[in-house]
Backbone as a ProteinNet text record, in pm:
[ID]
protein_1_A
[PRIMARY]
GNIAAWNTASNVLPAGRTMHSSTVWNNRIYVTGGNDGSSVASNVIYASPSLSSGGDIGSAWTSTGMTAFTTARSGHVAIAYGSQLYILGGFDGTNYLLDTQYAAIASDGTIGSWSQTEKLPQRVRQADGFASNGFLYLFGGRSASGTCTNNTYVIPINANGSLGYWSQTNVRFTTARYGGSVSYNGGRAYMLGGYNCTGAAFTGANSVVHATLQFQPQIANYSLAIDADSDVFPSMFVANGLDNSDGARWYLNYKSATSGGSSTCGAMTTWGQNT
[TERTIARY]
11043	11061.5	11084.7	11070.9	11079.9	11228.2	11248.4	11377.9	11401.7	11503.1	11523.6	11579.7	11675	11739	11828.7	11844.7	11937.5	12083.7	12163.5	12310.3	12375.4	12474	12542.6	12662	12687.1	12799.7	12917.8	13036.6	13163.3	13221.8	13205.7	13254.2	13128	13141.4	13036.9	13077.8	12988.6	13033.2	13137.1	13229.5	13330.4	13287.2	13154.6	13108.2	12956.1	12892	12764.8	12695.1	12575	12498.1	12341.2	12292.5	12134.1	12081.9	11960.9	11918.7	12021.5	12091	12178.5	12101.1	12147.3	12086	12189.9	12136.3	12224.5	12172.6	12256.3	12227.2	12315.6	12283.9	12371.2	12408.5	12550.9	12569.7	12696.8	12675.7	12793.9	12843	12754.3	12787.5	12849.9	12837.7	12875.1	12769.8	12759.2	12678.6	12743.3	12691	12726.8	12630.1	12695.9	12635.7	12674.1	12564.7	12627.5	12557.9	12640	12609	12538.9	12437.7	12369.1	12412.3	12364.6	12422.5	12501.4	12579.2	12665.2	12599	12476.7	12410.5	12412.1	12486	12496.6	12453.1	12371.4	12309.6	12421.5	12535.1	12631.4	12635.1	12592.4	12577.2	12704.8	12721.7	12837.1	12814.9	12929.8	12912.8	13010.3	13056.3	13131.1	13064.3	13130.5	13060.1	13145.7	13080.2	13152.8	13097	13192.2	13158.5	13193.7	13102.9	13147.3	13243.2	13317.5	13385.3	13286.4	13338.2	13259.9	13183.1	13048.3	12976.3	12952.9	13015.4	13001.4	13010.6	13084.6	13111.8	13013.9	12919.9	12812.4	12766.1	12675.6	12619.6	12694.9	12787.2	12875.3	12957.5	12978.6	13083.1	13200.4	13291.2	13396.5	13521.4	13534.3	13631.8	13589	13668.8	13630.6	13583.4	13476.4	13421.4	13540.2	13526.1	13622.3	13566.2	13625.6	13603.6	13704.9	13813	13922.4	13876.9	13896.5	13861.1	13710.4	13651.5	13507.6	13506.3	13495.5	13505	13372.4	13377.3	13274.4	13185.7	13063	12971.3	12966.3	12915.9	12901.5	12792	12834.4	12734	12698.2	12755.7	12711.1	12556.1	12496.9	12354.4	12300.2	12173.7	12116.7	11974.1	11894	11769.8	11760.2	11865.5	11871.7	11838.1	11843.9	11814	11931	11985.5	12114.8	12048.1	12076.3	12031.3	12153.5	12184.7	12277.4	12215.9	12255.5	12194.1	12305.6	12315.4	12386.1	12536.3	12598.5	12734	12753.8	12629.9	12644.4	12582.5	12622	12560.7	12508.6	12385.9	12312.2	12267.9	12282.3	12249.6	12144.9	12028.8	11910.4	11869.1	11860.8	11797.6	11860.6	11782.7	11827.9	11831.9	11903.1	11891.5	12040.4	12078.3	12229.7	12240.7	12141.6	12130	12063.9	12041.5	11978.4	11868.9	11913.2	11839.6	11786.2	11661.4	11617.4	11685.3	11730.2	11803.4	11721.4	11762.6	11693.2	11797	11913.9	12032.3	12019.3	12065.4	12100	12224.8	12307.9	12449.6	12469.8	12571.6	12600.4	12748.9	12792.9	12933.4	12944.2	13043	13075.3	13127.1	13072.8	13113.5	13218.6	13344.2	13434.9	13430.5	13487.7	13486.2	13528.2	13633.7	13691.6	13605	13483.4	13398	13420.5	13522.4	13559.4	13459	13444.5	13354.8	13436.9	13406.2	13485.5	13426.1	13459.5	13422.9	13274.8	13228	13074.3	13034.5	12920.2	12868.4	12727.1	12704.8	12542.4	12479.3	12348.8	12251.2	12126.4	12030.4	11883.2	11837.6	11813.2	11761.4	11615.9	11592.7	11458.4	11359.9	11223.1	11123.6	11099.6	11128.2	11109.5	11218.6	11235.3	11325.4	11260.3	11343.8	11289.6	11382.6	11319.9	11408	11320.9	11386.1	11330.3	11227.2	11266.6	11174.4	11248.5	11200.6	11264.2	11242.7	11317	11303.3	11388.1	11378.9	11463.7	11472.8	11545.7	11566.7	11521.1	11458.7	11406.4	11393.2	11437.5	11408.5	11453.2	11567.7	11605.8	11553.4	11460.5	11394.2	11437.8	11434.5	11458.8	11330.6	11299.2	11173.2	11198	11126.3	11135.3	10998.7	10974.1	10833.1	10839.1	10730.3	10704.1	10815.6	10830.7	10912.3	10833.6	10934.5	10874.5	10957	10906.9	10970.5	11001.8	10937.5	10947.3	10911	10925.4	10903.1	10761.2	10654.5	10532.3	10445.6	10549.2	10473.2	10523.5	10434	10454.5	10404	10446.4	10411	10364.1	10277.8	10243.7	10277.2	10373.4	10402.2	10495.9	10492.5	10582.2	10657.7	10784	10856.6	10932.5	10944.7	11020	11106.9	11215	11320.7	11393.9	11410.3	11480.8	11625.5	11698.8	11837.8	11909.7	11990.5	12071	12191.8	12236.4	12343	12464.2	12497.5	12620.6	12599.8	12482.7	12447.5	12381	12382	12320.5	12162.1	12081.2	11927.8	11878.7	11760.6	11668.1	11592.8	11472.1	11378.8	11289.1	11254.8	11168.2	11036.7	10944.9	10804.7	10738	10611.8	10525.1	10428.3	10403.1	10296.7	10171.9	10048.2	9921	9843.7	9910.2	9849.1	9926.4	9881.2	9954.5	9917.1	10011.2	9979.9	9897.1	9828.8	9745.7	9819.7	9779.5	9830.4	9979.3	10002	10136	10215.3	10327.8	10423.9	10557	10638.7	10777.6	10852.2	10973.7	11030.9	10979.4	10893.7	10860.7	10970.8	10957.3	11035.6	10971.3	11047.1	10991.3	11053	10981.5	11040.6	10987.4	11062.1	11014.5	11026.3	10929.1	10921	10821.1	10871.3	10790.3	10701.1	10746	10669	10573.1	10587.1	10510	10591.1	10546.2	10611.5	10527.1	10593.1	10537.5	10590.3	10490.7	10524.3	10478.8	10582.7	10564.3	10579.2	10495.5	10495.1	10529.5	10600.7	10621.9	10553	10560.8	10497.2	10421.6	10300.1	10230.1	10282.5	10247	10304.1	10244.3	10150.5	10096	10172.3	10281	10362.8	10309.9	10199.3	10142.7	10210.1	10238.2	10296.5	10186.4	10197.3	10108.4	10107.4	9989.9	9982.9	9872.9	9786	9659.4	9665.7	9547	9529	9643.7	9673.1	9769.5	9912.2	9936.8	10093.2	10147.9	10070.2	10140.2	10055.8	10102.9	10010.2	10103	10025.6	10116.6	10042.6	10130.2	10075.4	10160.5	10107.1	10184.6	10250.1	10369.2	10439.6	10408.5	10360	10313.4	10425	10512	10619.2	10584.1	10627.6	10598.4	10719.3	10737.2	10846.9	10840.6	10940.7	10940.1	11005.9	11084.1	11156.4	11138	11104	11100.8	11165.9	11217.6	11275	11196	11164.5	11088.9	11150.9	11175.9	11238.7	11147.8	11142	11043.8	11114.9	11114.6	11163.3	11050.5	11047.8	10928.6	10976.6	10904.3	10949	10857.9	10918.8	10849	10851.6	10927.9	10944.4	10987.3	11036	11094.5	11174.4	11258.5	11339.2	11227.2	11230.2	11142.5	11232.2	11193.7	11260.3	11150	11125	11016.2	11059.7	10957.4	10988	10876.3	10790.5	10685.1	10650.8	10609.9	10590.1	10464.1	10367.8	10240.9	10229.5	10209.7	10184.4	10052.3	9993.1	9864.5	9906.8	9878.6	9924.4	9861.6	9871.2	9799.8	9903.5	9931.6	10015.3	9966.9	9815.4	9761.2	9814.8	9864.5	9929.5	10059.9	10124.1	10237	10358.1	10355.9	10487	10535.2	10474.1	10517.3	10554.9	10660.6	10690.9	10760.9	10747.9	10812.8	10933.7	11035.9	11159.7	11165.4	11188.2	11203.5	11357.8	11411.7	11550.6	11545.2	11583.9	11573.1	11690.9	11712.4	11821.5	11745	11772.9	11724.3	11816.2	11757.5	11844.9	11792.6	11875.1	11830.8	11860.8	11782	11824.6	11938.4	11999.7	12103.9	12078.6	11943.2	11905.2	11835	11809.9	11733.8	11809.1	11950.7	12036.4	12040.2	12012.3	12014.5	11863.7	11770.8	11632.6	11587.8	11639.1	11591.2	11651.1	11750.6	11829.1	11886.2	11861.5	11940.6	12082.7	12152.8	12304.9	12378.5	12328	12379.4	12276.3	12318.9	12223.8	12260.6	12165.1	12195.9	12233.4	12265.7	12300.8	12192.7	12234.5	12127	12075.6	11936.3	11854.6	11771.8
12549.6	12388.5	12351.2	12437	12398.8	12368.5	12268.3	12240.2	12309.2	12399.5	12489	12400.5	12321.1	12241.3	12136.5	12022.4	11916.9	11918.3	11892.6	11898.1	11765.2	11725.4	11610.5	11634.4	11554.7	11559.4	11539.5	11602.6	11592.2	11462.9	11386.2	11258.5	11149.7	11050	10941.5	10837.6	10735.8	10628.4	10542.1	10476.3	10397.2	10270.7	10230.7	10111.7	10146.4	10083	10086.6	9997.9	10059.9	9988.1	9995.1	9889.3	9870	9795.4	9828.7	9768.7	9770.3	9883.8	9925.2	9996.8	10041.2	10136.2	10247.2	10363.4	10479.9	10553.3	10620.6	10708	10810.4	10909.3	11021.7	11029	11069.4	11106.3	11192.6	11303.6	11395.6	11456.2	11492.5	11558.5	11449.7	11329.6	11222.2	11133.5	11090.7	10997.3	10867.2	10773.5	10619	10531.6	10449.4	10374.3	10228.4	10140	10021.3	9905.5	9800	9682	9699.7	9620.8	9632.3	9526.1	9535.4	9463	9544.9	9478.3	9565.1	9557.9	9513.3	9503.5	9357.7	9268.8	9139.5	9035.3	9097.7	9010.6	8951.4	9022.6	8978.3	9086.6	9026.3	9113.5	9171.5	9280.9	9337.7	9359.4	9362	9409.8	9527.8	9599.8	9708.7	9832.2	9921	10052.5	10170.4	10253.6	10360	10497.5	10585.5	10716.6	10828.6	10935.6	11047.6	11122.7	11229.1	11319.3	11403.5	11480	11570.7	11667.5	11695.4	11782.8	11900	11947.5	12058.6	12193.6	12185.4	12308.5	12334.9	12241.3	12240.8	12127	12133	12028.8	11919.5	11980.7	11903.3	11803.5	11688	11592.1	11622.6	11697.3	11759.9	11677.8	11574.8	11473.2	11332.4	11244.6	11099.9	11023.3	10944.2	10853	10762.6	10702.9	10619.4	10495	10384.6	10257.8	10230.3	10328.3	10308.6	10329.7	10246.6	10259.3	10228	10161.5	10141	9974.5	9927.2	9781.7	9722	9627.1	9552.2	9487.7	9487.3	9420.6	9271.2	9192.7	9047.4	9028.9	8927.1	8867.4	8975.7	8972.4	9052.7	9050.2	9173.2	9156.8	9275.8	9253.1	9375.8	9374.5	9484.1	9489.8	9492	9546.5	9563.3	9714.5	9731.4	9879.2	9929.4	10045.1	10098.5	10221.4	10244.5	10355	10405.5	10534.7	10589.2	10676	10653.9	10719.3	10709.3	10834.8	10827.9	10772.8	10818.8	10781.2	10623.7	10567.5	10412.6	10403.1	10292.5	10252.5	10111.1	10100.8	9972.5	9915.3	9795.3	9710	9608	9616.7	9533.1	9452.8	9319.2	9234.7	9226.2	9200.4	9189.3	9053.9	9041.7	8921.6	8897.2	8766.5	8756.2	8669.8	8680.9	8601.4	8464.8	8408.2	8285.1	8292.5	8358.2	8370.4	8519.6	8516.1	8638.9	8631.3	8759.5	8768.4	8840.3	8803	8870.6	8922.3	8934.4	8976.3	9144	9186.4	9324.3	9347.5	9432.3	9450.9	9589	9640.7	9786.2	9803.4	9916.6	9948.6	10119.4	10134.6	10279.6	10367.4	10490.1	10589.7	10671.1	10673	10764.2	10910.8	10996	11138.2	11168.8	11077	11105.5	11034.6	10981.1	10915.4	10765.8	10712.1	10562.5	10499.9	10354.8	10261.9	10160.3	10132.6	10043.4	9898.1	9803.3	9660.9	9646.1	9544.9	9529.7	9424.1	9444	9365.9	9315.8	9202.2	9147.2	9213.8	9239.4	9276	9205.3	9247.9	9183.9	9147.6	9027.7	8994.1	9036.9	9056.6	9116.5	9003.8	9030.7	8933.6	8844.9	8877	8796.3	8818.2	8727.9	8773.4	8855.7	8975.1	9069	9124.2	9150.6	9204.1	9327.1	9436.7	9554.5	9614.9	9626.8	9709.9	9852	9938.8	10060.8	10106.9	10200.2	10246.9	10363.8	10416.2	10545.4	10516.1	10623.3	10618	10766.8	10765.7	10893.2	10877.9	10988.6	10980.1	10878.9	10799	10687.2	10560.1	10542.3	10430.5	10412.4	10287.2	10247.6	10178.7	10219.4	10166.8	10093.1	9979	9908.1	9894.6	9931.5	9911.4	9827.7	9735.6	9667.3	9571.7	9548.2	9456.1	9315.6	9217.9	9089.4	8988.7	8880.7	8766.4	8644.3	8665.3	8555.5	8631.2	8572.6	8636.4	8671	8591.5	8626.9	8654.2	8692.7	8728.9	8861.2	8959.5	9099.4	9131.5	9218.2	9250.1	9402.5	9447.9	9574.5	9604	9529.5	9546.4	9659.4	9723.6	9828.6	9776	9750.1	9714.6	9816.6	9839.7	9930.1	9866.1	9931.6	9881	9999.8	9994.2	10113.8	10090	10195.8	10201.7	10227.8	10132.9	10145.5	10237.6	10289.7	10385.6	10340.5	10214.9	10159.6	10127.2	10165.9	10145.4	10008.3	9909.5	9785.7	9818.5	9706	9730.5	9654.3	9702.1	9622.1	9504.9	9509.2	9408.1	9464.2	9386.1	9427.4	9413.2	9501.3	9489.7	9558.8	9500.8	9530	9637.4	9740.5	9838.1	9775.3	9819.6	9749.2	9819.2	9910.2	9964.8	9941.3	9899.8	9866.2	9978.2	9985.3	10082.6	10003	10093.9	10019.3	9946.1	9819.6	9749	9708.9	9583.5	9516.7	9550.6	9572.8	9628.5	9607.8	9583.2	9586.3	9700.7	9735.3	9832.6	9975.8	10007.4	10149.1	10229.2	10344.7	10416.9	10497.9	10506.2	10571.7	10692.6	10786.8	10914.4	10961	11042.8	11093.1	11248.3	11307.9	11449.9	11499.6	11576.6	11645.8	11539.9	11431.6	11336.2	11239.6	11246.9	11171.5	11071	10957.5	10857	10853.9	10850.7	10864.1	10729.4	10658.5	10523.3	10566.5	10571.3	10613.9	10490	10478	10390.8	10243.5	10158.4	10021.9	9938.6	9811	9700.3	9629.1	9582.9	9468.5	9331.5	9236.9	9101.6	9040	9112.4	9059.7	9120.6	9216.3	9286.6	9412.4	9475.4	9598.9	9713.2	9803.5	9934.3	10030	10095.9	10185.1	10319.2	10349.3	10475.9	10559	10496.9	10574.9	10624.8	10594.1	10638.6	10584.5	10453.4	10387.1	10436.2	10532.5	10550.4	10608.1	10704.6	10761	10757.9	10687.3	10672.2	10736.3	10786.6	10851.2	10833.3	10836.7	10818.4	10895.8	10926.9	10987.3	10887.1	10922.2	10827.9	10864	10768.7	10805.1	10755.2	10830.9	10798.4	10767.7	10660.2	10628.7	10539.6	10524.5	10455.6	10305	10250	10110.7	10018.5	10078.7	9988.6	10070.3	10004	10048	9954.5	10002.5	9936.7	9972.6	9865.9	9875.4	9794.2	9836.6	9783.8	9758.8	9659.6	9613.1	9513.5	9544	9439.8	9384.4	9252.1	9182.8	9098.7	9103	9027.5	8892.7	8787.8	8657.1	8588	8628.4	8556.3	8427.6	8367.9	8238.4	8226.1	8146.2	8125.1	8084.1	8156.8	8127.2	8132	8052.1	8053.9	8073.7	8198.5	8231.4	8182.5	8118	8083	8144.8	8226.7	8283	8428.9	8512	8657.3	8697.6	8748.3	8782.5	8939.8	9001.4	9152.2	9195.3	9291.7	9342.6	9441.2	9410.3	9482.3	9448.7	9524.8	9494.8	9520.1	9421.7	9446.5	9499.3	9483.3	9551.9	9490.8	9370.6	9303.7	9376.2	9450.2	9525.7	9447.7	9324.7	9248	9287.5	9345.2	9373.7	9253.7	9254.7	9132	9190.1	9100	9132.9	9046.3	9091.2	9015.8	9031.7	8937.9	8944.3	8908.8	8994.9	8970.1	8998	8897.9	8910.4	8860.2	8913	8853	8832.7	8719.9	8684.3	8723	8750.4	8794.9	8736.7	8687.9	8631.4	8731.9	8715.4	8797.7	8757.6	8846.2	8809.1	8744.8	8703.8	8647.1	8756.6	8694	8782.5	8896.1	8858.7	8959.6	9084.1	9087	9208.1	9241.4	9194.1	9236	9206.9	9107.2	9064.5	9146.4	9221.6	9288.5	9200	9251.4	9171.9	9207.1	9100.2	9121.8	9079	8993	8956.1	8926	8961	8932.3	8807.6	8725.8	8614.6	8644.5	8541.4	8546.3	8605.6	8679.3	8730.5	8624.8	8621.1	8529.9	8575.8
7975.5	7968.3	7820.6	7729.9	7588.1	7546.8	7457.7	7418	7285.2	7283.2	7169.9	7055.3	7093.6	6975.7	7044.1	6966	7012.7	6955.3	7032.4	6971.9	6981.2	6905.3	6901.6	6997.3	7090.6	7191.4	7108.3	7154.9	7065.8	7094.9	7189.9	7214.2	7233.9	7133.9	7144.7	7233.6	7258.1	7342.8	7277.9	7367.8	7294.3	7213	7234.9	7166.1	7154.5	7048	7046.8	7151.6	7192.4	7294	7275.1	7313.9	7304.4	7438.5	7478.6	7595.9	7723.9	7714.7	7827.2	7945.2	8046.6	8133.6	8170.5	8184.5	8228	8345.7	8419	8526.4	8553.2	8648.4	8650.3	8810.5	8824.1	8962.6	8966	9036.9	9051.6	8923.8	8842.8	8712.2	8617.9	8612.7	8528.4	8481.5	8368	8311.5	8325.1	8368.6	8371.5	8298.4	8196.9	8084.4	8123.3	8167	8215.1	8124	8096.8	8031.8	7897.3	7863	7742.2	7634.5	7514.9	7399.4	7311	7227.1	7135.2	6990.3	6993	6854.5	6790.9	6860.8	6809.4	6916.1	7003.6	7122.7	7209.2	7215.9	7303.2	7433	7542.6	7656	7728.1	7785	7856	7990	8065.2	8209.5	8222.3	8120.2	8118	8149	8232.7	8265.1	8203.4	8117.7	8072.6	8146.7	8176.3	8251.6	8167.4	8160.9	8088.8	8172.1	8112.2	8195.9	8280.3	8370.8	8432.5	8345.4	8365.1	8289.7	8348.5	8457.5	8534.2	8467.9	8350	8284.8	8166.6	8148.3	8043.9	7995	7900.2	7851	7750.7	7694	7594.1	7650.4	7592.8	7646.6	7589.1	7636	7584.6	7569	7647.9	7635.7	7635.7	7601.8	7584.7	7714.8	7678.1	7783.3	7820.5	7946.2	7988.8	8056.8	8071.3	8149.1	8239.8	8238.8	8326.8	8466.4	8570.7	8714.6	8734.7	8627.5	8642.5	8656	8781.6	8802.5	8741.4	8662.5	8600.5	8697.6	8681	8775.7	8737.9	8828.8	8801.7	8704.5	8614.3	8502.9	8405.8	8294.5	8172.1	8138.2	8113.7	8086.5	8026.4	7978.8	7901.3	7974.2	7962.2	8006.1	8147.5	8223.1	8362.1	8406.7	8519.8	8572.2	8645.9	8611.4	8687	8759.7	8880.9	8965.7	9051.7	9047.9	9134.2	9238.8	9356.8	9482.1	9592.2	9663.2	9791.2	9766.5	9647.5	9622.1	9597	9556.6	9543.3	9385.4	9321.3	9190.5	9204.7	9167.9	9185.3	9060.2	9032.9	8929.3	8952	8895.1	8938.9	8801.5	8819.6	8730.3	8584.7	8491.7	8358	8294.4	8184.3	8111	8063.2	8079.4	8048.7	7918.9	7835.9	7716.7	7721.5	7856.9	7861.4	7983.5	8082.8	8208.9	8244.4	8297.8	8351.5	8494.3	8539	8656	8773.1	8899.8	9014.8	9112.2	9085.8	9167.9	9187.1	9285.3	9315.9	9361.2	9277.6	9316.5	9345.5	9422.1	9439.3	9462.7	9439.2	9441.4	9467.6	9542.4	9573.4	9447	9442.7	9347.7	9415.6	9372.1	9432.1	9393.9	9454.7	9428.1	9291.1	9242.2	9113.5	8988.2	9036.2	8942.2	8914.4	8973.5	8947.3	9033.6	8996.4	9054.8	9123.5	9262.1	9336.6	9321.1	9414.8	9396.5	9427.2	9378.8	9382.3	9498.6	9557.1	9664.1	9624.7	9656.7	9640.1	9765	9746.4	9845.4	9810.5	9887.1	9888.2	9737.4	9713.3	9585.9	9551	9428.7	9380.2	9416	9442	9461.8	9361.9	9232.2	9116.5	9010.7	8918.4	8813.3	8717.6	8679.6	8607.3	8495.9	8380.5	8263.8	8202.5	8155.7	8110.8	8196.3	8320.6	8416	8411.2	8517.5	8529.7	8667.4	8707.3	8849.7	8879.9	9004.8	9058.3	9204.8	9264.3	9411.8	9460.3	9581.1	9624.7	9777.6	9862	10000.8	10071.7	10032.1	10106.6	10066.7	9967.3	9912.4	9753.6	9725.6	9585	9527.5	9415.6	9356.6	9220	9199.6	9075.3	9024.7	8889.5	8829.6	8703.7	8703.7	8590	8535.2	8405.8	8343.8	8324.2	8289.8	8259.7	8313.5	8371.5	8436	8344.3	8212	8105.9	7986.7	7855.4	7739.2	7728.8	7785	7776.3	7911.3	8021.4	8156.6	8190.3	8181.7	8215.1	8371.1	8427.1	8551.1	8569.9	8651.2	8689.3	8824.1	8893.7	9018.8	9055.1	9156.7	9207.6	9335.2	9338.7	9443.5	9496.7	9646.9	9713	9822.6	9843.1	9944.1	10017.7	10142.6	10202.5	10183.4	10172.9	10139.4	10277.2	10318.5	10441.3	10423.4	10541.9	10550.7	10473.1	10487	10427.4	10274.2	10210.9	10076.8	10034.5	10126	10122.4	10126	10090.1	10088.8	10204.9	10255	10340.9	10297.1	10297.9	10261.8	10143.1	10039.4	9932.7	9990	9959.4	9974.3	9846.1	9837.2	9709	9754.3	9679	9712.6	9675.4	9759.9	9741.3	9638.8	9563.7	9444.2	9315.8	9213	9093.1	8997.3	8886.8	8799.2	8682.4	8603.3	8494.3	8399.1	8378.3	8251.6	8270.3	8293.4	8298.9	8180.3	8194	8062.7	8086	7993.3	7991.5	7897.9	7915.7	7806	7827.4	7936.2	7948.7	8035.6	8049.2	8119.2	8230.8	8348.5	8462	8497.2	8533.3	8584.4	8724.5	8786.3	8919	8950.5	8982.3	8999.2	9094.7	9196.1	9297.5	9366.2	9404.4	9483.9	9396.2	9261.3	9177.5	9095.7	9061.8	8965.3	8851.1	8741.3	8602	8517.4	8472.3	8391.8	8246.1	8165.3	8023.1	7923	7840.5	7721.7	7760.2	7668.8	7689.3	7597	7617.9	7559.4	7659.2	7622.4	7700.1	7641	7713	7669.8	7547	7484.8	7350.6	7248.5	7285.9	7187.5	7134.4	7198.3	7161.2	7223.6	7139.2	7223	7267.8	7370.1	7432.8	7363.3	7297	7233.3	7276.1	7358.6	7402.6	7538.5	7610.5	7736.8	7837.1	7816.4	7907.2	7871.6	7780.2	7748.5	7877.4	7954.4	8055.4	8186.4	8279.6	8406	8519.3	8614.1	8729.8	8866	8979.3	9106.2	9204.8	9324.6	9429.2	9514.7	9551.9	9646.3	9786.9	9863.7	10008.7	10104.9	10151	10235.7	10375.6	10426.1	10556.9	10608.5	10742	10807.4	10740.6	10696.4	10667	10765.2	10856.4	10953	11082.5	11197.4	11327.3	11429.2	11531.5	11645.2	11773	11843.4	11981.4	12070.8	12194	12298	12417.8	12486.2	12580.6	12695.1	12815.2	12919.6	12982.8	12994.7	13050.3	13158.7	13285.5	13384.8	13381.7	13355.3	13338.8	13457.4	13558.2	13684	13681.9	13580.8	13561	13422.4	13411.4	13292.6	13175	13060.8	12950.5	12829.1	12725.6	12601.6	12493.7	12453.1	12354.8	12226.9	12148.5	12010	11918.2	11964.5	11892	11937.4	11840.7	11882	11809.1	11887.9	11826.8	11834	11740.5	11730.6	11674.6	11722.7	11665.3	11544.9	11432.6	11315.1	11187.2	11086.8	10953.6	10842.6	10759.6	10653.7	10534.2	10509.7	10383.3	10262.4	10268	10149.2	10096.1	10186.9	10133.8	10165.3	10214.6	10250.4	10376.2	10473.7	10603.9	10683.8	10768.8	10843.3	10970.6	11057.3	11201.1	11233.2	11297.9	11336.9	11483.6	11565	11710.6	11744.7	11816.7	11871.4	12018.5	12100.8	12235	12319.2	12432.4	12542.6	12656.2	12712.9	12842.5	12967.1	13082.6	13192.1	13316.8	13414.3	13542.4	13649.5	13759.7	13885.2	13954	14038.7	14123.9	14243.4	14267.3	14399.9	14494.9	14594.5	14697.1	14766.3	14766.6	14836.7	14748.7	14610.9	14546.7	14508.5	14573.7	14561.6	14403.1	14345.1	14214.9	14102.6	14119.5	14022.7	13913.9	13788.3	13674.4	13674.3	13658.6	13660	13536	13458.5	13340.8	13233.1	13126.9	12985.4	12924.2	12866.6	12796.3	12657.9	12576.8	12430.8	12354.8	12239.7	12153.9	12076.4	12063.9	11997.9	11898.7
[MASK]
+++++++++++++++++++++++++++++++++++++++++++++++++++++++++++++++++++++++++++++++++++++++++++++++++++++++++++++++++++++++++++++++++++++++++++++++++++++++++++++++++++++++++++++++++++++++++++++++++++++++++++++++++++++++++++++++++++++++++++++++++++++++++++++++++++++++++++++++++++

């Protein structure tokens, strides 16, 4: 695991960047947004050439075929998972953002058109996150210049790349912070460094905290036919459950059906509209 020596890549980024976000998919590095050093935010995406032949970046980075995401920003989070690229939150120079966008990554490395999906539970800048086992995670950050969070948000990733509904884990990491970095390995999440909202950098015991991810089903479907013996129009659904403050919620989807009369012994013949 030791790093023998660092080497300078043959091809540098096309432009200077700070407070950008980068991610890796299919042997390519994607650098998204950020500032150019003069506090001007960008929505440009740079992609490295395929790195399958080795560690060096042997040819030039490109923005060709990289559809820019909506609203230039810095301090956002970029995550690649399941041939999709996700952009979450950030800062547009005036506003802290809570939008979530995703776009397909083609086999040649280009990025397609962007779509909006489920918004973040709060505006957040300088958070960090990753995706694993069909879920996307977002850790910490700040929702205003003096408001830090130690929340962890999790959301299921749908088969088409869109996201389900955000929930918050009922265990928070130690000390609210922004500008930290999160890594994932072997079922554990690691939060490294960052600043608290008083402007102090973490150098002691709180520099690195870690926790085990506890995977469990986040979405379930149940089907039940009830003979009400008359026409009913339900408007409320009561379930025996416990949300443990993790943001669980129930949705009811039903169709009514009426019998065909005594000649058919009460058999259901047609279903009503979806409600």
